[in-house]
């Protein structure tokens, strides 16, 4: 196969766009696609200060790399969860994030949950009702809280995460199976900071297939953590991703269509913000100031106060 741009030897075929690309043009094409998404969804401008949440994985490190290459002012945020697993997952992912920052002369903020709060995520999970089973709901809550806290306290204009199309399509599939109106109303490439204490959030990779991001990281020589978090095994989102991959292999482009048609339907008025009654009742948490729908303290502050 030949590169569609230069006629040289293609190293990758981008099925959903009917493209074959050589290494050089592939490494130009990916940032080009991301730049188009940033513009289309008005995510941020060159004058904005951006905080990228990085986990040491291929998506978040590639996102940081791409935004830096596109000329944005972007610092990183690594949240140490204190998760062990076979390779000491947290240590290794932190090491790779720090290595990436050092190699590119970029600033990385590190929040160490066990140091700041005295407990790791698995420890918090084991003493709370919320964490029974896998600690993922405790982990998700803590990560969201800390990302908002850091973005707000350090004065960033927008927080970006490395969620790719496969992640977004799996969440959309899950929300659609339950017709979860509030979640569908909030899902999208940008979440505005429309409540006190909450940072503006954007997902610049939301239209990029996971396999395309893996290829980008490998071709760019980005060293990332291959192992999944040990708690990811058996997660429902992985099952949904497998179902969508099956659909994609029969109908290339189906995943992208699913997500983009949803965004179009939303723009056309389906899943209007009124579909999210929870949001109307939000108020600032008296302890941390972040907006919450819970009565009194937010779920994170309640969890850290020992209530279940
Ligand atoms: S890091 Fe945390 Fe994930 Fe591990 S404990 Fe679950 S949520 S699986 S993205
Ligand atoms: Zn080429
Ligand atoms: Zn709080």
mmCIF file of C-alpha atoms and ligand atoms in Angstrom:
data_model
loop_
_atom_site.group_PDB
_atom_site.id
_atom_site.type_symbol
_atom_site.label_atom_id
_atom_site.label_comp_id
_atom_site.label_asym_id
_atom_site.label_seq_id
_atom_site.Cartn_x
_atom_site.Cartn_y
_atom_site.Cartn_z
ATOM 1 C CA UNK A 1 0.000 0.000 0.000
ATOM 2 C CA UNK A 2 1.171 3.523 -0.835
ATOM 3 C CA UNK A 3 0.947 6.717 1.197
ATOM 4 C CA UNK A 4 -2.041 8.749 -0.041
ATOM 5 C CA UNK A 5 -0.056 11.986 0.469
ATOM 6 C CA UNK A 6 3.387 11.271 -0.999
ATOM 7 C CA UNK A 7 3.188 7.896 -2.754
ATOM 8 C CA UNK A 8 5.896 6.456 -0.461
ATOM 9 C CA UNK A 9 5.497 3.202 1.444
ATOM 10 C CA UNK A 10 2.490 3.380 3.787
ATOM 11 C CA UNK A 11 3.022 2.056 7.305
ATOM 12 C CA UNK A 12 -0.582 2.373 8.402
ATOM 13 C CA UNK A 13 -4.037 2.328 6.888
ATOM 14 C CA UNK A 14 -6.696 4.522 8.438
ATOM 15 C CA UNK A 15 -9.694 2.445 7.431
ATOM 16 C CA UNK A 16 -12.473 4.812 8.442
ATOM 17 C CA UNK A 17 -10.986 7.573 6.260
ATOM 18 C CA UNK A 18 -9.759 5.269 3.430
ATOM 19 C CA UNK A 19 -6.197 6.530 3.868
ATOM 20 C CA UNK A 20 -2.779 4.876 3.694
ATOM 21 C CA UNK A 21 0.001 6.933 5.266
ATOM 22 C CA UNK A 22 3.776 6.777 5.642
ATOM 23 C CA UNK A 23 5.292 7.447 9.070
ATOM 24 C CA UNK A 24 6.006 11.119 8.371
ATOM 25 C CA UNK A 25 2.526 11.868 7.065
ATOM 26 C CA UNK A 26 0.829 9.820 9.768
ATOM 27 C CA UNK A 27 2.631 11.847 12.441
ATOM 28 C CA UNK A 28 1.329 15.004 10.720
ATOM 29 C CA UNK A 29 -2.161 13.660 10.107
ATOM 30 C CA UNK A 30 -2.943 12.850 13.773
ATOM 31 C CA UNK A 31 -2.180 16.354 15.161
ATOM 32 C CA UNK A 32 -4.091 17.790 12.174
ATOM 33 C CA UNK A 33 -7.175 15.781 13.117
ATOM 34 C CA UNK A 34 -6.874 16.826 16.752
ATOM 35 C CA UNK A 35 -6.469 20.494 15.760
ATOM 36 C CA UNK A 36 -9.692 20.247 13.717
ATOM 37 C CA UNK A 37 -11.600 18.837 16.687
ATOM 38 C CA UNK A 38 -10.231 21.594 18.969
ATOM 39 C CA UNK A 39 -11.506 24.216 16.510
ATOM 40 C CA UNK A 40 -14.814 22.576 15.691
ATOM 41 C CA UNK A 41 -15.845 22.218 19.325
ATOM 42 C CA UNK A 42 -14.200 25.524 20.401
ATOM 43 C CA UNK A 43 -12.185 23.745 23.076
ATOM 44 C CA UNK A 44 -9.496 26.353 23.779
ATOM 45 C CA UNK A 45 -7.184 28.929 22.192
ATOM 46 C CA UNK A 46 -3.421 29.407 22.012
ATOM 47 C CA UNK A 47 -3.674 32.043 24.768
ATOM 48 C CA UNK A 48 -5.324 29.617 27.224
ATOM 49 C CA UNK A 49 -3.385 27.825 29.958
ATOM 50 C CA UNK A 50 -4.125 24.125 29.620
ATOM 51 C CA UNK A 51 -3.711 21.367 32.194
ATOM 52 C CA UNK A 52 -3.486 17.838 30.742
ATOM 53 C CA UNK A 53 -4.355 14.969 33.068
ATOM 54 C CA UNK A 54 -1.780 12.257 32.343
ATOM 55 C CA UNK A 55 -1.771 8.670 33.542
ATOM 56 C CA UNK A 56 1.401 7.380 31.869
ATOM 57 C CA UNK A 57 -0.780 5.660 29.244
ATOM 58 C CA UNK A 58 -0.576 6.089 25.470
ATOM 59 C CA UNK A 59 -3.601 8.377 25.087
ATOM 60 C CA UNK A 60 -2.792 10.999 27.700
ATOM 61 C CA UNK A 61 0.939 11.155 26.885
ATOM 62 C CA UNK A 62 0.166 11.356 23.157
ATOM 63 C CA UNK A 63 -2.361 14.109 23.842
ATOM 64 C CA UNK A 64 0.261 16.074 25.785
ATOM 65 C CA UNK A 65 2.746 15.535 22.956
ATOM 66 C CA UNK A 66 0.252 16.629 20.278
ATOM 67 C CA UNK A 67 -0.866 19.794 22.097
ATOM 68 C CA UNK A 68 2.770 20.722 22.713
ATOM 69 C CA UNK A 69 3.593 20.130 19.032
ATOM 70 C CA UNK A 70 0.592 22.258 18.017
ATOM 71 C CA UNK A 71 2.010 25.143 20.067
ATOM 72 C CA UNK A 72 -0.392 25.185 23.017
ATOM 73 C CA UNK A 73 0.712 26.138 26.557
ATOM 74 C CA UNK A 74 0.121 22.839 28.262
ATOM 75 C CA UNK A 75 1.322 21.484 31.596
ATOM 76 C CA UNK A 76 0.677 17.981 32.944
ATOM 77 C CA UNK A 77 -1.040 16.672 36.054
ATOM 78 C CA UNK A 78 -0.312 13.196 37.364
ATOM 79 C CA UNK A 79 -2.448 11.800 40.181
ATOM 80 C CA UNK A 80 -0.765 9.004 42.113
ATOM 81 C CA UNK A 81 -3.464 6.581 43.229
ATOM 82 C CA UNK A 82 -1.257 4.233 45.242
ATOM 83 C CA UNK A 83 -2.251 1.183 43.177
ATOM 84 C CA UNK A 84 0.132 -1.759 43.219
ATOM 85 C CA UNK A 85 -0.543 -4.610 40.803
ATOM 86 C CA UNK A 86 2.136 -6.826 39.254
ATOM 87 C CA UNK A 87 4.401 -4.017 38.021
ATOM 88 C CA UNK A 88 3.573 -1.518 40.764
ATOM 89 C CA UNK A 89 1.218 0.243 38.404
ATOM 90 C CA UNK A 90 1.295 3.676 40.100
ATOM 91 C CA UNK A 91 5.102 3.869 40.417
ATOM 92 C CA UNK A 92 5.676 2.883 36.820
ATOM 93 C CA UNK A 93 3.014 5.177 35.376
ATOM 94 C CA UNK A 94 4.392 8.100 37.418
ATOM 95 C CA UNK A 95 7.948 7.336 36.281
ATOM 96 C CA UNK A 96 6.901 7.330 32.616
ATOM 97 C CA UNK A 97 4.934 10.584 32.998
ATOM 98 C CA UNK A 98 7.913 12.264 34.667
ATOM 99 C CA UNK A 99 10.262 10.894 32.012
ATOM 100 C CA UNK A 100 8.053 12.328 29.241
ATOM 101 C CA UNK A 101 7.933 15.744 30.948
ATOM 102 C CA UNK A 102 11.729 15.801 31.406
ATOM 103 C CA UNK A 103 12.409 14.731 27.796
ATOM 104 C CA UNK A 104 10.249 17.566 26.444
ATOM 105 C CA UNK A 105 11.111 20.232 29.036
ATOM 106 C CA UNK A 106 7.486 20.374 30.230
ATOM 107 C CA UNK A 107 6.027 21.035 33.692
ATOM 108 C CA UNK A 108 4.331 18.132 35.482
ATOM 109 C CA UNK A 109 2.346 18.608 38.699
ATOM 110 C CA UNK A 110 2.087 15.489 40.850
ATOM 111 C CA UNK A 111 -0.644 14.895 43.416
ATOM 112 C CA UNK A 112 0.088 11.922 45.630
ATOM 113 C CA UNK A 113 -3.249 10.750 47.088
ATOM 114 C CA UNK A 114 -1.699 8.547 49.833
ATOM 115 C CA UNK A 115 0.560 11.456 50.887
ATOM 116 C CA UNK A 116 -2.105 14.163 50.779
ATOM 117 C CA UNK A 117 -4.963 12.135 52.289
ATOM 118 C CA UNK A 118 -3.080 9.437 54.214
ATOM 119 C CA UNK A 119 -4.693 6.558 52.294
ATOM 120 C CA UNK A 120 -4.318 4.952 48.876
ATOM 121 C CA UNK A 121 -7.346 4.434 46.602
ATOM 122 C CA UNK A 122 -7.599 0.695 47.460
ATOM 123 C CA UNK A 123 -7.450 1.592 51.179
ATOM 124 C CA UNK A 124 -10.207 4.200 50.866
ATOM 125 C CA UNK A 125 -12.236 1.698 48.831
ATOM 126 C CA UNK A 126 -11.893 -1.049 51.409
ATOM 127 C CA UNK A 127 -13.454 1.072 54.176
ATOM 128 C CA UNK A 128 -16.323 2.635 52.212
ATOM 129 C CA UNK A 129 -19.561 1.244 50.907
ATOM 130 C CA UNK A 130 -18.898 2.967 47.583
ATOM 131 C CA UNK A 131 -15.729 0.910 47.091
ATOM 132 C CA UNK A 132 -17.127 -2.547 47.680
ATOM 133 C CA UNK A 133 -16.044 -4.701 44.793
ATOM 134 C CA UNK A 134 -13.601 -2.860 42.528
ATOM 135 C CA UNK A 135 -12.342 0.524 43.769
ATOM 136 C CA UNK A 136 -13.172 2.211 40.452
ATOM 137 C CA UNK A 137 -16.025 4.386 41.687
ATOM 138 C CA UNK A 138 -13.866 5.665 44.587
ATOM 139 C CA UNK A 139 -11.010 6.194 42.149
ATOM 140 C CA UNK A 140 -13.175 8.054 39.613
ATOM 141 C CA UNK A 141 -14.593 10.304 42.313
ATOM 142 C CA UNK A 142 -11.140 11.084 43.760
ATOM 143 C CA UNK A 143 -9.603 11.757 40.326
ATOM 144 C CA UNK A 144 -12.432 14.109 39.311
ATOM 145 C CA UNK A 145 -12.153 15.959 42.610
ATOM 146 C CA UNK A 146 -8.378 16.350 42.430
ATOM 147 C CA UNK A 147 -8.380 17.380 38.762
ATOM 148 C CA UNK A 148 -10.928 20.118 39.514
ATOM 149 C CA UNK A 149 -9.041 21.200 42.620
ATOM 150 C CA UNK A 150 -5.683 21.508 40.876
ATOM 151 C CA UNK A 151 -7.050 23.162 37.727
ATOM 152 C CA UNK A 152 -8.873 25.730 39.840
ATOM 153 C CA UNK A 153 -6.156 26.322 42.469
ATOM 154 C CA UNK A 154 -3.392 26.695 39.870
ATOM 155 C CA UNK A 155 -5.487 28.993 37.658
ATOM 156 C CA UNK A 156 -5.725 26.881 34.482
ATOM 157 C CA UNK A 157 -8.349 27.830 31.879
ATOM 158 C CA UNK A 158 -9.155 24.289 30.838
ATOM 159 C CA UNK A 159 -8.449 20.722 31.900
ATOM 160 C CA UNK A 160 -7.963 18.191 29.096
ATOM 161 C CA UNK A 161 -8.151 14.410 29.309
ATOM 162 C CA UNK A 162 -7.016 11.713 26.873
ATOM 163 C CA UNK A 163 -10.410 10.034 26.356
ATOM 164 C CA UNK A 164 -10.454 8.632 22.826
ATOM 165 C CA UNK A 165 -13.335 7.663 20.542
ATOM 166 C CA UNK A 166 -13.433 4.095 21.891
ATOM 167 C CA UNK A 167 -13.829 5.442 25.450
ATOM 168 C CA UNK A 168 -16.507 7.935 24.433
ATOM 169 C CA UNK A 169 -18.439 5.416 22.316
ATOM 170 C CA UNK A 170 -18.408 2.894 25.197
ATOM 171 C CA UNK A 171 -19.743 5.504 27.650
ATOM 172 C CA UNK A 172 -22.339 6.598 25.114
ATOM 173 C CA UNK A 173 -23.396 2.990 24.580
ATOM 174 C CA UNK A 174 -23.738 2.458 28.323
ATOM 175 C CA UNK A 175 -25.715 5.697 28.784
ATOM 176 C CA UNK A 176 -27.950 4.852 25.831
ATOM 177 C CA UNK A 177 -28.718 1.352 27.094
ATOM 178 C CA UNK A 178 -30.067 3.014 30.240
ATOM 179 C CA UNK A 179 -31.425 6.131 28.480
ATOM 180 C CA UNK A 180 -29.607 8.089 31.154
ATOM 181 C CA UNK A 181 -30.844 11.562 30.166
ATOM 182 C CA UNK A 182 -28.665 13.531 32.594
ATOM 183 C CA UNK A 183 -25.479 11.746 31.544
ATOM 184 C CA UNK A 184 -26.345 12.043 27.853
ATOM 185 C CA UNK A 185 -27.001 15.770 28.284
ATOM 186 C CA UNK A 186 -23.546 16.210 29.836
ATOM 187 C CA UNK A 187 -21.542 13.904 27.542
ATOM 188 C CA UNK A 188 -19.614 15.732 24.840
ATOM 189 C CA UNK A 189 -16.228 17.067 23.731
ATOM 190 C CA UNK A 190 -16.478 20.047 26.142
ATOM 191 C CA UNK A 191 -17.974 20.396 29.594
ATOM 192 C CA UNK A 192 -18.375 24.054 30.505
ATOM 193 C CA UNK A 193 -17.400 25.346 33.956
ATOM 194 C CA UNK A 194 -20.984 26.357 34.642
ATOM 195 C CA UNK A 195 -20.892 25.648 38.379
ATOM 196 C CA UNK A 196 -18.682 27.067 41.146
ATOM 197 C CA UNK A 197 -15.444 25.190 41.791
ATOM 198 C CA UNK A 198 -15.631 23.089 38.629
ATOM 199 C CA UNK A 199 -13.015 23.410 35.888
ATOM 200 C CA UNK A 200 -13.821 23.670 32.183
ATOM 201 C CA UNK A 201 -13.026 20.291 30.605
ATOM 202 C CA UNK A 202 -12.267 19.166 27.061
ATOM 203 C CA UNK A 203 -11.465 15.890 25.290
ATOM 204 C CA UNK A 204 -9.413 16.692 22.188
ATOM 205 C CA UNK A 205 -9.007 12.984 21.215
ATOM 206 C CA UNK A 206 -12.748 12.262 21.252
ATOM 207 C CA UNK A 207 -12.808 11.553 17.489
ATOM 208 C CA UNK A 208 -9.591 9.483 17.428
ATOM 209 C CA UNK A 209 -9.788 5.683 17.404
ATOM 210 C CA UNK A 210 -7.801 3.946 20.131
ATOM 211 C CA UNK A 211 -5.835 1.929 17.555
ATOM 212 C CA UNK A 212 -4.809 5.181 15.827
ATOM 213 C CA UNK A 213 -3.542 6.575 19.136
ATOM 214 C CA UNK A 214 -1.552 3.393 19.807
ATOM 215 C CA UNK A 215 0.054 3.759 16.379
ATOM 216 C CA UNK A 216 0.814 7.429 17.064
ATOM 217 C CA UNK A 217 2.508 6.667 20.405
ATOM 218 C CA UNK A 218 4.583 3.856 18.869
ATOM 219 C CA UNK A 219 5.633 5.826 15.790
ATOM 220 C CA UNK A 220 6.505 8.885 17.923
ATOM 221 C CA UNK A 221 8.589 6.665 20.210
ATOM 222 C CA UNK A 222 6.590 7.648 23.302
ATOM 223 C CA UNK A 223 7.344 5.243 26.140
ATOM 224 C CA UNK A 224 4.055 4.511 27.927
ATOM 225 C CA UNK A 225 2.715 1.969 30.388
ATOM 226 C CA UNK A 226 1.382 -1.079 28.518
ATOM 227 C CA UNK A 227 -0.232 -2.731 31.513
ATOM 228 C CA UNK A 228 -3.784 -1.822 32.372
ATOM 229 C CA UNK A 229 -4.609 -0.892 35.951
ATOM 230 C CA UNK A 230 -5.154 -4.258 37.699
ATOM 231 C CA UNK A 231 -8.717 -3.188 38.579
ATOM 232 C CA UNK A 232 -9.655 -2.553 34.939
ATOM 233 C CA UNK A 233 -9.999 -6.280 34.282
ATOM 234 C CA UNK A 234 -13.619 -7.300 33.982
ATOM 235 C CA UNK A 235 -14.887 -3.688 33.861
ATOM 236 C CA UNK A 236 -18.195 -3.314 32.013
ATOM 237 C CA UNK A 237 -16.675 -0.605 29.829
ATOM 238 C CA UNK A 238 -14.215 -3.168 28.433
ATOM 239 C CA UNK A 239 -17.104 -5.477 27.555
ATOM 240 C CA UNK A 240 -18.866 -2.616 25.746
ATOM 241 C CA UNK A 241 -15.646 -1.792 23.906
ATOM 242 C CA UNK A 242 -15.405 -5.390 22.718
ATOM 243 C CA UNK A 243 -18.998 -5.298 21.441
ATOM 244 C CA UNK A 244 -18.349 -2.050 19.594
ATOM 245 C CA UNK A 245 -15.114 -3.462 18.136
ATOM 246 C CA UNK A 246 -17.089 -6.359 16.724
ATOM 247 C CA UNK A 247 -19.514 -3.941 15.129
ATOM 248 C CA UNK A 248 -16.618 -1.861 13.804
ATOM 249 C CA UNK A 249 -14.933 -4.856 12.210
ATOM 250 C CA UNK A 250 -18.140 -5.644 10.286
ATOM 251 C CA UNK A 251 -18.883 -2.002 9.492
ATOM 252 C CA UNK A 252 -15.715 0.153 9.486
ATOM 253 C CA UNK A 253 -16.552 3.660 10.697
ATOM 254 C CA UNK A 254 -19.592 2.543 12.749
ATOM 255 C CA UNK A 255 -18.091 3.716 16.032
ATOM 256 C CA UNK A 256 -17.297 7.163 14.672
ATOM 257 C CA UNK A 257 -20.788 7.444 13.147
ATOM 258 C CA UNK A 258 -22.403 6.416 16.424
ATOM 259 C CA UNK A 259 -20.587 9.153 18.336
ATOM 260 C CA UNK A 260 -20.829 11.910 15.712
ATOM 261 C CA UNK A 261 -24.538 11.274 15.073
ATOM 262 C CA UNK A 262 -25.103 11.570 18.808
ATOM 263 C CA UNK A 263 -23.321 14.945 18.867
ATOM 264 C CA UNK A 264 -25.407 16.096 15.899
ATOM 265 C CA UNK A 265 -28.627 14.959 17.553
ATOM 266 C CA UNK A 266 -27.601 16.869 20.668
ATOM 267 C CA UNK A 267 -26.908 19.998 18.662
ATOM 268 C CA UNK A 268 -30.342 19.558 17.132
ATOM 269 C CA UNK A 269 -31.910 19.769 20.598
ATOM 270 C CA UNK A 270 -32.119 16.137 21.705
ATOM 271 C CA UNK A 271 -30.929 15.637 25.296
ATOM 272 C CA UNK A 272 -31.247 19.332 26.110
ATOM 273 C CA UNK A 273 -29.692 20.521 29.390
ATOM 274 C CA UNK A 274 -33.191 20.498 30.913
ATOM 275 C CA UNK A 275 -32.879 16.709 30.720
ATOM 276 C CA UNK A 276 -30.406 17.024 33.570
ATOM 277 C CA UNK A 277 -32.486 17.879 36.633
ATOM 278 C CA UNK A 278 -29.555 17.078 38.973
ATOM 279 C CA UNK A 279 -27.542 19.966 37.620
ATOM 280 C CA UNK A 280 -30.229 22.478 38.528
ATOM 281 C CA UNK A 281 -29.916 21.539 42.196
ATOM 282 C CA UNK A 282 -26.148 21.908 42.462
ATOM 283 C CA UNK A 283 -24.619 23.947 45.266
ATOM 284 C CA UNK A 284 -21.040 24.505 46.481
ATOM 285 C CA UNK A 285 -19.711 21.954 48.979
ATOM 286 C CA UNK A 286 -19.197 23.785 52.319
ATOM 287 C CA UNK A 287 -15.807 22.082 52.759
ATOM 288 C CA UNK A 288 -14.025 22.179 49.376
ATOM 289 C CA UNK A 289 -16.198 24.615 47.390
ATOM 290 C CA UNK A 290 -16.746 22.267 44.421
ATOM 291 C CA UNK A 291 -20.323 22.094 43.162
ATOM 292 C CA UNK A 292 -22.248 19.018 44.140
ATOM 293 C CA UNK A 293 -25.711 17.516 43.897
ATOM 294 C CA UNK A 294 -25.282 15.723 47.245
ATOM 295 C CA UNK A 295 -26.920 17.221 50.332
ATOM 296 C CA UNK A 296 -24.376 19.068 52.500
ATOM 297 C CA UNK A 297 -20.800 17.942 51.837
ATOM 298 C CA UNK A 298 -19.839 16.671 48.366
ATOM 299 C CA UNK A 299 -19.375 12.914 47.914
ATOM 300 C CA UNK A 300 -15.580 13.223 48.004
ATOM 301 C CA UNK A 301 -15.466 15.176 51.282
ATOM 302 C CA UNK A 302 -17.985 12.788 52.815
ATOM 303 C CA UNK A 303 -15.901 9.826 51.693
ATOM 304 C CA UNK A 304 -12.733 11.322 53.166
ATOM 305 C CA UNK A 305 -14.565 12.140 56.382
ATOM 306 C CA UNK A 306 -15.166 8.419 56.822
ATOM 307 C CA UNK A 307 -18.878 8.364 56.029
ATOM 308 C CA UNK A 308 -20.079 5.745 53.617
HETATM 309 S S1 LIG B 1 -7.294 3.587 37.451
HETATM 310 FE FE1 LIG B 1 -8.954 3.764 38.926
HETATM 311 FE FE2 LIG B 1 -9.197 3.071 36.361
HETATM 312 FE FE3 LIG B 1 -7.821 1.507 38.044
HETATM 313 S S2 LIG B 1 -9.028 1.775 39.900
HETATM 314 FE FE4 LIG B 1 -10.509 1.632 38.225
HETATM 315 S S3 LIG B 1 -10.837 3.763 37.709
HETATM 316 S S4 LIG B 1 -9.329 0.841 36.560
HETATM 317 S S5 LIG B 1 -9.332 4.406 34.610
HETATM 318 ZN ZN1 LIG B 2 3.756 10.061 2.947
HETATM 319 ZN ZN1 LIG B 3 -16.273 18.787 49.028
#
